[in-house]
Coordinates of C-alpha atoms and ligand atoms in Angstrom, one line a residue:
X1 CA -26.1 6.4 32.6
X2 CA -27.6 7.6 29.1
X3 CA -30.5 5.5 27.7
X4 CA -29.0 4.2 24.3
X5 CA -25.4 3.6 25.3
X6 CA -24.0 0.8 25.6
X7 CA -21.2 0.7 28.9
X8 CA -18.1 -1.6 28.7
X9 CA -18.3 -4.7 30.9
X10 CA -17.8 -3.7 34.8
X11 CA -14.0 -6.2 34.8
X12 CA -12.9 -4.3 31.4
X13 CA -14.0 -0.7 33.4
X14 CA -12.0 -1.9 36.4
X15 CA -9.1 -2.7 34.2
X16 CA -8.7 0.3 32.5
X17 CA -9.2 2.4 35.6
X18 CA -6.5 0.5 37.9
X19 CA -3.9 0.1 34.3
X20 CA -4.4 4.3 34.3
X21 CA -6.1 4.5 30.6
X22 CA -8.9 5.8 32.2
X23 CA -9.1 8.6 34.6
X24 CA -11.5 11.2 36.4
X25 CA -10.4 13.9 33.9
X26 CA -13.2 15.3 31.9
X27 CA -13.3 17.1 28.2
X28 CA -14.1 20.4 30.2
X29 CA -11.0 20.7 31.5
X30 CA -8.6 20.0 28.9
X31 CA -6.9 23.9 28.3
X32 CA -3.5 23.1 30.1
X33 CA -1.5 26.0 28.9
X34 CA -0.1 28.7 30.5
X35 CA -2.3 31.8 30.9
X36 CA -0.8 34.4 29.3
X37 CA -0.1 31.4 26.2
X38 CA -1.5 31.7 22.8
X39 CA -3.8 28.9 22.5
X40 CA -6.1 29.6 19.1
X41 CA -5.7 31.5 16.7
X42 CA -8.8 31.6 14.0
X43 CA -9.4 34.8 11.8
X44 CA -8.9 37.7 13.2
X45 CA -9.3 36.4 16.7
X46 CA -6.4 35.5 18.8
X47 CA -6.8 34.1 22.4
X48 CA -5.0 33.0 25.3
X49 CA -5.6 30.3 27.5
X50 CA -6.9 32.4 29.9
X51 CA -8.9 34.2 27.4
X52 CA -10.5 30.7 26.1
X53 CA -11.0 29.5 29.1
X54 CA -12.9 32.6 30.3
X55 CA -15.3 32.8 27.0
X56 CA -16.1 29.1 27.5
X57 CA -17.2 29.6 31.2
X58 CA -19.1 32.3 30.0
X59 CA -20.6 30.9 27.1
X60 CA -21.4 27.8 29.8
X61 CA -23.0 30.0 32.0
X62 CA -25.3 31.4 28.5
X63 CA -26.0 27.6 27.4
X64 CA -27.7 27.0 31.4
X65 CA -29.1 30.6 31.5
X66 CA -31.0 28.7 27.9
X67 CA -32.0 25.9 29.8
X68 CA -29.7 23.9 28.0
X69 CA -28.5 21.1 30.8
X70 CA -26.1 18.2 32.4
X71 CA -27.1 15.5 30.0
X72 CA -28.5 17.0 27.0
X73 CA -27.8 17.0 23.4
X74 CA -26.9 19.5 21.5
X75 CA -26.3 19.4 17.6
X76 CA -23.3 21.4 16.3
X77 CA -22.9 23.0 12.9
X78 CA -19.8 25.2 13.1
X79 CA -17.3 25.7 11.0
X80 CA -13.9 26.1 11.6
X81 CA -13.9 29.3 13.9
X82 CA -13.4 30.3 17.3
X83 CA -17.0 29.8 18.1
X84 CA -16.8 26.1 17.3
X85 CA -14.3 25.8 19.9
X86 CA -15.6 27.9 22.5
X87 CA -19.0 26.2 21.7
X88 CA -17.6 22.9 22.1
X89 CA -15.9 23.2 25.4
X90 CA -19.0 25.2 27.0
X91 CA -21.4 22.3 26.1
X92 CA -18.9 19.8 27.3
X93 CA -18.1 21.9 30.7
X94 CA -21.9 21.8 31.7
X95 CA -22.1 18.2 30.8
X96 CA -24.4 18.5 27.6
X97 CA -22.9 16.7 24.7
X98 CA -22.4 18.3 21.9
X99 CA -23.9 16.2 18.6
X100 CA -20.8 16.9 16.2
X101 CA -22.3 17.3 12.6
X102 CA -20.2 18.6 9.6
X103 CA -20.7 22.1 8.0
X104 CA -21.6 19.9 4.9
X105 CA -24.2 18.0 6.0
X106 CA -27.8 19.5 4.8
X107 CA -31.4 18.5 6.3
X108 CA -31.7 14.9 5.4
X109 CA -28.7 14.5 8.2
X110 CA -29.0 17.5 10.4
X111 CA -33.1 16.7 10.9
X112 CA -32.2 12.5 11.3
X113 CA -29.5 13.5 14.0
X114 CA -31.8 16.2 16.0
X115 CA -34.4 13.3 16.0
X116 CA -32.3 10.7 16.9
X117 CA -30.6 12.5 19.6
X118 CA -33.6 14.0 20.7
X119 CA -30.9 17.6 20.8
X120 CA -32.5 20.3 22.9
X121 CA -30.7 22.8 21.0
X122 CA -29.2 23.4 17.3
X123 CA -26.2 25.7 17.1
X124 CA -25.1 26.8 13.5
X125 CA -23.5 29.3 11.4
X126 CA -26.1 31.7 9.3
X127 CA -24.6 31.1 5.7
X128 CA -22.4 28.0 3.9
X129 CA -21.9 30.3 0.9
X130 CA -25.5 30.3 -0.9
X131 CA -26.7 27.3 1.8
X132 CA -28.6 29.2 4.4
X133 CA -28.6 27.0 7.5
X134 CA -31.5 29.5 9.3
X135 CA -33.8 28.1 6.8
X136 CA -33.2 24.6 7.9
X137 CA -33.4 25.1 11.1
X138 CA -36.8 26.9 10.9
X139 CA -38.5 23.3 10.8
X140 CA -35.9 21.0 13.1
X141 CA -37.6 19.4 16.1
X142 CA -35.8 21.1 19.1
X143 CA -36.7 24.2 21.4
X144 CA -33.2 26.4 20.7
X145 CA -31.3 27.3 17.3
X146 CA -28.5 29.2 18.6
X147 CA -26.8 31.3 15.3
X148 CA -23.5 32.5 14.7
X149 CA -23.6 35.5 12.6
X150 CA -26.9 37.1 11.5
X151 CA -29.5 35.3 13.8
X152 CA -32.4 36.1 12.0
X153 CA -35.5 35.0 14.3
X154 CA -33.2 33.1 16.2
X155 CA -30.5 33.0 19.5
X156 CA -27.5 35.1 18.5
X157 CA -24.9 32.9 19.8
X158 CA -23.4 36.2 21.0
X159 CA -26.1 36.6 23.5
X160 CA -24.9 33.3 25.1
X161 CA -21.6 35.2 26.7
X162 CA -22.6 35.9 30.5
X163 CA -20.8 36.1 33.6
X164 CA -20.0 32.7 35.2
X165 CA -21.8 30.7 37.3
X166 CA -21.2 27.6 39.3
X167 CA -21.0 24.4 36.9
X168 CA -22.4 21.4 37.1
X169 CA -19.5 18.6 37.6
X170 CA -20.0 15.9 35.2
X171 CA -19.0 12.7 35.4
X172 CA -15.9 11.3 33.6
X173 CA -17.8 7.5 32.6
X174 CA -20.5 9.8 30.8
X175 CA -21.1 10.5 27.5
X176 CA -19.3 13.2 26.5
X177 CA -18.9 14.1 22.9
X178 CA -21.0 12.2 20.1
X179 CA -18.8 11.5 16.9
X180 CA -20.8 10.7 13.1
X181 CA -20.1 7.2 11.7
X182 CA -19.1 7.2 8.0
X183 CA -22.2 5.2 7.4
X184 CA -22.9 1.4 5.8
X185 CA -26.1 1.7 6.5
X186 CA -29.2 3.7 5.0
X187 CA -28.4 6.2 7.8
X188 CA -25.5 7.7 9.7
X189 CA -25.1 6.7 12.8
X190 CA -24.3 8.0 16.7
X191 CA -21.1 7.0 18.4
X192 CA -21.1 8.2 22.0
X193 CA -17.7 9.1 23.6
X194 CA -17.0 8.8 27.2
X195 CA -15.2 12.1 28.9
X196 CA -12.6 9.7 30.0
X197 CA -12.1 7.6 26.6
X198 CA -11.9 10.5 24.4
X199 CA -9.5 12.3 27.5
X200 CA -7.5 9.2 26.9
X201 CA -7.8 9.1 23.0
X202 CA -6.3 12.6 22.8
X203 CA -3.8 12.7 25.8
X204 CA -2.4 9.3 24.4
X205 CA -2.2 10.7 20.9
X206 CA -0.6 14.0 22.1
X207 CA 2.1 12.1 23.7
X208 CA 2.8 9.8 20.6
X209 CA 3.3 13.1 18.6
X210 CA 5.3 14.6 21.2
X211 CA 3.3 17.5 21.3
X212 CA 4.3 19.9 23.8
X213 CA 3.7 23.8 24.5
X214 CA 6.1 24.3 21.4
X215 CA 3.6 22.7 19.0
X216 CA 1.8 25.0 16.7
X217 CA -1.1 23.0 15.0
X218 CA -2.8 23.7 11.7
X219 CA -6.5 22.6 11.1
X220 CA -7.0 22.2 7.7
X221 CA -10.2 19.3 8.1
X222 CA -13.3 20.3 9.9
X223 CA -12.9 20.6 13.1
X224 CA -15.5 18.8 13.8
X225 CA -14.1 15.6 12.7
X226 CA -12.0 13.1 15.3
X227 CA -9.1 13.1 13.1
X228 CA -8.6 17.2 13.5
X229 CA -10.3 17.2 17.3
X230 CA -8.7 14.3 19.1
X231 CA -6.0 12.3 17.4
X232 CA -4.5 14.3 18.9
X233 CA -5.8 17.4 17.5
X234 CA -7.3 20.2 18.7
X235 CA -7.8 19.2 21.8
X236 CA -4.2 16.9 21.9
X237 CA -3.2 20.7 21.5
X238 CA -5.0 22.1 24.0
X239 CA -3.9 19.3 26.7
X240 CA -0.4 20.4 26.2
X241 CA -0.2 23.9 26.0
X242 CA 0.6 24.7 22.4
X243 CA -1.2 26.9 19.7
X244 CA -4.0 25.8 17.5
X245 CA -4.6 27.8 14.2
X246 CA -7.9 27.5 12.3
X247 CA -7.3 27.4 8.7
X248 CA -10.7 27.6 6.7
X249 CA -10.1 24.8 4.3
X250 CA -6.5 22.9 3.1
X251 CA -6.4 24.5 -0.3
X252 CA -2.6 26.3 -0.4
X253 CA -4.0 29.2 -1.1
X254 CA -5.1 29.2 2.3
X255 CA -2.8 27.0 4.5
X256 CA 0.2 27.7 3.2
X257 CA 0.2 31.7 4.1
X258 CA -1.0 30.3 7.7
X259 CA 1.9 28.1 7.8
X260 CA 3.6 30.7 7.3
X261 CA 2.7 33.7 8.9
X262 CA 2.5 31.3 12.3
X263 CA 4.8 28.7 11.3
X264 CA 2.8 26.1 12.3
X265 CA 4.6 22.8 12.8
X266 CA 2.2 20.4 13.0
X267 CA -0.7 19.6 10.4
X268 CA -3.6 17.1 9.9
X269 CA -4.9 15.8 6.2
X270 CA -6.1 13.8 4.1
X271 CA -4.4 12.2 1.1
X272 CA -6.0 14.4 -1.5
X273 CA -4.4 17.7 -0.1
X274 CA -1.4 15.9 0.7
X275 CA -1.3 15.2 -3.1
X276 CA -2.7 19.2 -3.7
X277 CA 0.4 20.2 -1.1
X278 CA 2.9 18.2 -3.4
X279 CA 2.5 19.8 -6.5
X280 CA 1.6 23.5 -4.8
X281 CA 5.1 23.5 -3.1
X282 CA 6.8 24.0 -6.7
X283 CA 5.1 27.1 -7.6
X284 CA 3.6 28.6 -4.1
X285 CA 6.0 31.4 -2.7
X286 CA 5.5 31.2 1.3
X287 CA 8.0 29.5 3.3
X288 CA 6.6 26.2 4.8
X289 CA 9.8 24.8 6.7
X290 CA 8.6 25.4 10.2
X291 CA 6.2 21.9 9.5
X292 CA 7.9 19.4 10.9
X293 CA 5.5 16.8 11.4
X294 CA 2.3 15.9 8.5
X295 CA 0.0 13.3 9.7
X296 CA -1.9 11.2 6.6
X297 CA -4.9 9.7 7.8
X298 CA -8.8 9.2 6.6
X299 CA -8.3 7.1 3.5
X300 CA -4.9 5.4 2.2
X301 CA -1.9 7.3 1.6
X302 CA 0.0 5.0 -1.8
X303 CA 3.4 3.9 -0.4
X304 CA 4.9 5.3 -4.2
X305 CA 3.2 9.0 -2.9
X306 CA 4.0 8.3 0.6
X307 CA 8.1 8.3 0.2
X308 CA 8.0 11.4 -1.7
X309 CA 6.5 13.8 1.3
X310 CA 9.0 14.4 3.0
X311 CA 11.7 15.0 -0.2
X312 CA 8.8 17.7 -1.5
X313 CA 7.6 19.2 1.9
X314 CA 10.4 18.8 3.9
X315 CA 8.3 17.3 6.8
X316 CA 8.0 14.0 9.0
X317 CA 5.3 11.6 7.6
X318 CA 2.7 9.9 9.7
X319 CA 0.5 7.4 8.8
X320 CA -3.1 7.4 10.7
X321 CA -5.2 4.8 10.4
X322 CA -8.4 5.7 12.5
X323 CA -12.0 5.8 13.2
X324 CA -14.7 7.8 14.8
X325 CA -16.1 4.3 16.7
X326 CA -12.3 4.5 18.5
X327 CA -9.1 2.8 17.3
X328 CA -6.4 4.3 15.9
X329 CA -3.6 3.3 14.5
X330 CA -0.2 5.8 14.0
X331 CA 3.0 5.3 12.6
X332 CA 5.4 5.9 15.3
X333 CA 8.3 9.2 14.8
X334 CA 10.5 7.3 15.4
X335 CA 9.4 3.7 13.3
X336 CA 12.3 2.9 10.3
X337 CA 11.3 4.6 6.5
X338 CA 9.9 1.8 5.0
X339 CA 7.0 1.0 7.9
X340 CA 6.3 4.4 8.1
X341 CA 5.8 4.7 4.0
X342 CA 4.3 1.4 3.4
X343 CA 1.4 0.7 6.8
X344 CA -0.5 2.7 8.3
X345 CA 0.9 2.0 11.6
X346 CA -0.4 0.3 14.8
X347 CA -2.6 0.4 17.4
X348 CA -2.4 3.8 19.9
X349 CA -2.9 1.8 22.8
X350 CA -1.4 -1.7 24.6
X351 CA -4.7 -1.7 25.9
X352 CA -6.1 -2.0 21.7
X353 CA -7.3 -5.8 20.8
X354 CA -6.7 -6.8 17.1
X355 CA -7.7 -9.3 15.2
X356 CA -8.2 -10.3 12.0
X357 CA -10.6 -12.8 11.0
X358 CA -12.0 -14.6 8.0
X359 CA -15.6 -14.3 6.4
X360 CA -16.4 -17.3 9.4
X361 CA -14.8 -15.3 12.1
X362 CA -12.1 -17.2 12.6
X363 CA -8.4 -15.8 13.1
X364 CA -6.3 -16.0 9.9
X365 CA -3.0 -17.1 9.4
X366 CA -0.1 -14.2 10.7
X367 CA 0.3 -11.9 7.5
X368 CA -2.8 -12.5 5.8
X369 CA -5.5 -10.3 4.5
X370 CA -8.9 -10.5 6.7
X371 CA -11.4 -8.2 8.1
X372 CA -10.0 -6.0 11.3
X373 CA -11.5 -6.6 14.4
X374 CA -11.3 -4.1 17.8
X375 CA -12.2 -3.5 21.5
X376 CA -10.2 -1.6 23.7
X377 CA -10.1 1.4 26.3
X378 CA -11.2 4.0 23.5
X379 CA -13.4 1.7 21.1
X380 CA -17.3 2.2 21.3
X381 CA -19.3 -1.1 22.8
X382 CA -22.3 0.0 20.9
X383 CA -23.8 2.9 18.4
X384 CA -26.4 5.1 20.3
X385 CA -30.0 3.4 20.1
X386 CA -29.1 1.3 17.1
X387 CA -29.7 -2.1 18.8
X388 CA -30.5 -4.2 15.2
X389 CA -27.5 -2.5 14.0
X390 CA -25.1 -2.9 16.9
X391 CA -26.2 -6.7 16.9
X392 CA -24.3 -7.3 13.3
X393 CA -21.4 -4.5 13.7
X394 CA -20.0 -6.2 16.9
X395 CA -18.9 -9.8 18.0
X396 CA -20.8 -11.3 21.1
X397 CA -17.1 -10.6 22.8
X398 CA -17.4 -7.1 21.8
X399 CA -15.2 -6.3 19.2
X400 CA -16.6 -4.0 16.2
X401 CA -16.5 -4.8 13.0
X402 CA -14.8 -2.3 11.3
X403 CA -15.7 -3.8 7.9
X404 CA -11.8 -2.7 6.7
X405 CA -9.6 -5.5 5.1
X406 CA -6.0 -5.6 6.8
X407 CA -2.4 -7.6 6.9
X408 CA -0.5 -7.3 10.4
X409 CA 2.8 -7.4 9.7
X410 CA 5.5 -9.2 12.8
X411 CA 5.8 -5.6 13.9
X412 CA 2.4 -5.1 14.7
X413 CA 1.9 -2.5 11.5
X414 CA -1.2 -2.8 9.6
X415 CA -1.6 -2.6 5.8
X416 CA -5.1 -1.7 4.6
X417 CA -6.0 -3.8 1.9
X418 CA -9.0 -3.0 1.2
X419 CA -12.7 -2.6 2.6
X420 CA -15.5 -5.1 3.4
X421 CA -18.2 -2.3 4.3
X422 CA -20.7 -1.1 1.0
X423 CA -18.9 2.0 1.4
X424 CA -16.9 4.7 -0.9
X425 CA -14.1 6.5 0.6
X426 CA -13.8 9.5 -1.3
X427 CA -10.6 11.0 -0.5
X428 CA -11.6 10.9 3.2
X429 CA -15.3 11.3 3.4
X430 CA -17.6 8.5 3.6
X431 CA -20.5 7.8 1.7
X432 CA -22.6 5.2 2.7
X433 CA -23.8 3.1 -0.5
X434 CA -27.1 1.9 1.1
X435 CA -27.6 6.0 2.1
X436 CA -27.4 7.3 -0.9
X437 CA -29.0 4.1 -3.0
X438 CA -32.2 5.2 -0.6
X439 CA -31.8 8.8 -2.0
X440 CA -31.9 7.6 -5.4
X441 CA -34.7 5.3 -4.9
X442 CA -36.9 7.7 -4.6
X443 CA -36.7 9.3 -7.7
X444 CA -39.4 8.7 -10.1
X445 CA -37.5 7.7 -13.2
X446 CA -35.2 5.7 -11.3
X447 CA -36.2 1.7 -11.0
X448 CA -33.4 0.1 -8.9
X449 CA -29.8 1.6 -7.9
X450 CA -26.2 0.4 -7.3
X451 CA -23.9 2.7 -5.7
X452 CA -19.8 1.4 -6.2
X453 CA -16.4 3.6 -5.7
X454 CA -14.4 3.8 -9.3
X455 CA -10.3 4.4 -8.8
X456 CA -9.4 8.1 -8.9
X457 CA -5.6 9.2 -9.3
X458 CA -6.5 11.8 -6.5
X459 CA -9.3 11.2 -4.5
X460 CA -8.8 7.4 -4.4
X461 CA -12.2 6.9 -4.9
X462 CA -15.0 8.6 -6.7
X463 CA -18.7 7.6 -6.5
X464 CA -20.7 5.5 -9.1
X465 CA -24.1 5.4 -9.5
X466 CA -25.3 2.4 -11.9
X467 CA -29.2 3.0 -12.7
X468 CA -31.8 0.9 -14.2
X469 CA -34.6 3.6 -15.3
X470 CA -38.3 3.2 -15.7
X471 CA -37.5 5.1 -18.8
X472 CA -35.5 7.4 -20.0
X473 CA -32.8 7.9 -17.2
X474 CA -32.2 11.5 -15.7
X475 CA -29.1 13.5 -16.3
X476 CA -26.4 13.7 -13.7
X477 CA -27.0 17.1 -13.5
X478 CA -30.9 17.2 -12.6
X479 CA -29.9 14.0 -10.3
X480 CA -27.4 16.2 -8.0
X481 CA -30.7 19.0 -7.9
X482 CA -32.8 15.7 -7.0
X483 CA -30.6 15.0 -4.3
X484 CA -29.8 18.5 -3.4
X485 CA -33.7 19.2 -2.8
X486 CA -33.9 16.1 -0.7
X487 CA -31.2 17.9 1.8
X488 CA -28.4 15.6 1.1
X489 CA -24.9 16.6 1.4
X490 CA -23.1 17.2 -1.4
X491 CA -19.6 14.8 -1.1
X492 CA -22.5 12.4 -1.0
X493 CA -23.6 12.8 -4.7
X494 CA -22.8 10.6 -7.5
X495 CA -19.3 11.5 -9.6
X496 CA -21.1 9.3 -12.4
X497 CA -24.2 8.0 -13.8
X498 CA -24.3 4.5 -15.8
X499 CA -27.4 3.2 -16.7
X500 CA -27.7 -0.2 -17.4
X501 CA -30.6 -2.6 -18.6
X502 CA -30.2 -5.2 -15.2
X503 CA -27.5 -6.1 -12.7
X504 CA -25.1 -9.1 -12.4
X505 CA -26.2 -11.1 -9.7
X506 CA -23.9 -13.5 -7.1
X507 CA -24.8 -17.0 -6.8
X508 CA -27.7 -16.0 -3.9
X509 CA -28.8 -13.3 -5.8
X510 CA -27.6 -10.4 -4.2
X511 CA -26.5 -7.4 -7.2
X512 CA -22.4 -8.4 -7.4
X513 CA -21.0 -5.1 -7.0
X514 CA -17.8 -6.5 -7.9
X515 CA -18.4 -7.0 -11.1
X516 CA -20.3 -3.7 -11.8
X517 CA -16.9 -2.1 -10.7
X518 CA -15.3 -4.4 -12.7
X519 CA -16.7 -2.5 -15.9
X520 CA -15.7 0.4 -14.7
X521 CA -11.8 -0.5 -15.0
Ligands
OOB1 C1 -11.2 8.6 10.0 O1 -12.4 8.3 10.6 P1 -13.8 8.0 9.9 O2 -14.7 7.6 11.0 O3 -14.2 9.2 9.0 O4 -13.5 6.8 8.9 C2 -13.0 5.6 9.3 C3 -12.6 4.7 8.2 C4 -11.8 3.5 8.5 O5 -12.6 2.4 9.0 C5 -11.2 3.2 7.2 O6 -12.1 2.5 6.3 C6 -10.9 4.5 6.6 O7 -11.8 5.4 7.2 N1 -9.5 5.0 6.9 C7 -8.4 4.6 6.2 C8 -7.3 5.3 6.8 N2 -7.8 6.1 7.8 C9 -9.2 5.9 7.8 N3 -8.2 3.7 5.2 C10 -7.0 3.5 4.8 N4 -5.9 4.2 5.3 C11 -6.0 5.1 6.3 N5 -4.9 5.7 6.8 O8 -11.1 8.5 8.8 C12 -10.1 9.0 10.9 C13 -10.3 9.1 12.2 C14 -9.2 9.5 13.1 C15 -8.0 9.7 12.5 C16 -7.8 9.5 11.2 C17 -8.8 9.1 10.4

């Protein structure tokens, strides 16, 4: 077993084996479509499941030709293309997990997560518009880059396509994916995946959706992110023979001809292009009735916005309520109107513990508001080699804290109420406070920060920055070049500046964060 991981208990393994969550099925073999079916389509490139399943192999056979092997790590930049994909299911087929970054992240993350996962390899695009990812990757610690596109000095990822070879077989209680935490602390953190907990995350998620060979599913998020990979996903998809088609972002402009042109029926987002689809449905021409089915999920949907999907896109609505660290939470199709506009469902899984506890731990009264505990056949036991870490954000029973704020109703539905964690959900993507405070810190005009999430009609949250300067305070502008230069990601910059001459302070002395969002309002 990995160094850094942290296994369930041996009674909880044998439970989940012999209850059939867990089987010996690994991420490598999840195409289960027909041949001859149409299983992505991204670009200009369309493939079969026999064509997919033949690149992958091949690529495989390139990654081991590399030196790239069983129980590596690999860190991932791809975008949503056909080489993510292939990429993603040659590295898991040779038992190397892939180390799933986002096409936004920049060096501060990309450099932390080659470090921390001691990746033998880096595989990214050339270009992110003006962002040219081959100039990062000239000083990351690892042996391989691997580009798609113009390699420069580096692997073509091109080159990796050679005839197959006899694969390693690896083992289904093994890591096999890692997933990015959305961050409360002043870095991001690793969340390993077993083969056969995400296997059971996806094929349990698929069969919720009732996806079948029929489905035709959009990706609008990065594919790199559980929500569009696993719940059910791309890979939900793939277990069930259907189509997936790669859409580069979920602007209309975009989407809504793929709809189209495919007629999808299935599609993954977040509330702010849910909102965007809303209002582009009254002027956009294309015809999007084949969607049938829109899953809400990353931050909270409003119950008010929620009962008017499926009046202005014609659609099913489901609510997700999930994590990269495991748990999810759907609405069910077939859940009455009201639970499915006003929670954000329940657990996946009979297998999911819940509880909800108050600040001492203790379970609160049914119905009330308290922080949302977890274990179960899909949740992490521990972040990769974060033992401080892991020692606050789980229970000495093993639960995670997920730091969220939630009502069970008598149904078993959850209502998010709130949030516990220093973090700002900003329409979906996570920005650690503590992260970005660190980033601040270290400019030279800048004395002490305090980073809080202000309402937004449409993102739900935007990102405050309230700054106590030396002197005279920098601009918001030159601050997002500050933090640009120090390679952080851009959702990660400040919406708004506030300087101020000291912070409010709680009773111990801690800055109240409350109350500086409290001026905001
Ligand atoms: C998804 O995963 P992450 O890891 O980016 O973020 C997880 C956090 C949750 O702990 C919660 O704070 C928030 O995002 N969240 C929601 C929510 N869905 C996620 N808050 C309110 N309402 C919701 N529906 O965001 C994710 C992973 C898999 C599927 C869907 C979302």
């Amino acid at each position: 077993m990995m160094d850094g991981f942290t296994a369930w208990p041996v009674d909880l393994q044998a439970r989940y084996v012999s209850e059939g969550y867990w089987t010996d099925r690994v991420l490598g073999d999840v195409l289960n479509g027909a041949p001859d079916a149409l299983a992505l389509v991204a670009g200009p490139d369309r493939l079969t499941y026999a064509d997919l399943d033949r690149l992958a192999d091949r690529a495989a056979a390139g990654l081991l030709r590399l030196g790239i092997k069983q129980g590596d790590r690999v860190v991932v930049q791809l975008p949503n293309t056909a080489s993510f994909v292939v990429t993603f299911l040659a590295l898991v087929r040779i038992g190397a997990a892939p180390v799933l970054a986002l096409p936004a992240h920049r060096e501060s993350e990309i450099r932390y997560l080659c470090e921390l996962s001691e990746a033998r390899a880096y595989i990214s695009s050339d270009l992110d518009g003006d962002f040219d990812y081959r100039t990062m990757a000239r000083t990351l610690p690892v042996e391989h880059v691997v580009i798609d596109g113009d390699p420069g000095e580096f692997t073509p990822l091109s080159s990796l396509d050679s005839d197959p070879v006899g694969l390693p077989t690896p083992d289904a209680s093994e890591v096999g994916v890692f997933l990015l935490s959305g961050g409360t602390t002043g870095l991001p953190k690793l969340i390993p995946r077993t083969h056969r907990d995400y296997v059971y995350n996806l094929e349990a998620s698929a069969e919720l959706c009732g996806f079948n060979s029929d489905t035709t599913y959009l990706v609008v998020l990065p594919a790199a992110h559980n929500f569009a990979l696993a719940c059910p996903g791309i890979l939900g998809v793939f277990a069930t023979g259907g189509t997936v088609v790669l859409a580069p972002s979920g602007s209309p402009d975009e989407a809504f001809p793929l709809i189209e042109r495919e007629r999808t029926t299935v599609c993954a987002v977040v509330p702010p292009i849910a909102l965007l689809w809303m209002d582009a449905v009254s002027w956009s021409e294309e015809d999007i009735s084949t969607l049938s089915l829109l899953q809400v999920g990353g931050a909270k949907l409003a119950a008010e916005r929620a009962a008017e999907v499926p009046k202005t896109l014609g659609c099913q609505l489901q609510q997700v309520f999930g994590m990269a660290e495991g748990l999810l939470n759907y609405t069910r199709l077939d859940d009455p109107e009201d639970l499915i506009q006003q929670t954000q469902g329940r657990p996946l899984s009979p297998a999911d513990e819940i509880r909800v506890v108050d600040p001492n731990g203790a379970d609160v009264e049914p119905g009330s508001v308290g922080e949302l505990l977890t274990r179960g056949p899909y949740t992490l036991r521990g972040y990769y080699k974060a033992p401080a870490h892991n020692a606050r954000s789980f229970t000495s029973e093993g639960f995670y804290r997920t730091g969220d704020l939630v009502r069970q109703l008598p149904s078993g539905h959850l209502i998010v109420e709130g949030r516990e964690k220093d973090q700002i959900n900003r329409g979906g993507d996570k920005v650690s406070a503590e992260e970005l405070e660190s980033h601040l810190l270290a400019h030279p005009a800048i004395h002490d920060a305090a980073v809080v999430g202000m309402p937004d009609p449409v993102m739900g949250e935007r990102t405050c920055a309230f700054l106590i300067a030396r002197d005279e305070p920098p601009t918001l502008h030159d601050l997002k070049q500050f933090l640009r230069d120090r390679g952080l990601a851009a959702y990660k910059f400040p919406d708004r500046i506030e300087p101020v001459k000291t912070f409010p302070r709680t009773p111990v002395g801690k800055i109240s964060k409350k109350q500086l969002a409290a001026t905001l309002e």
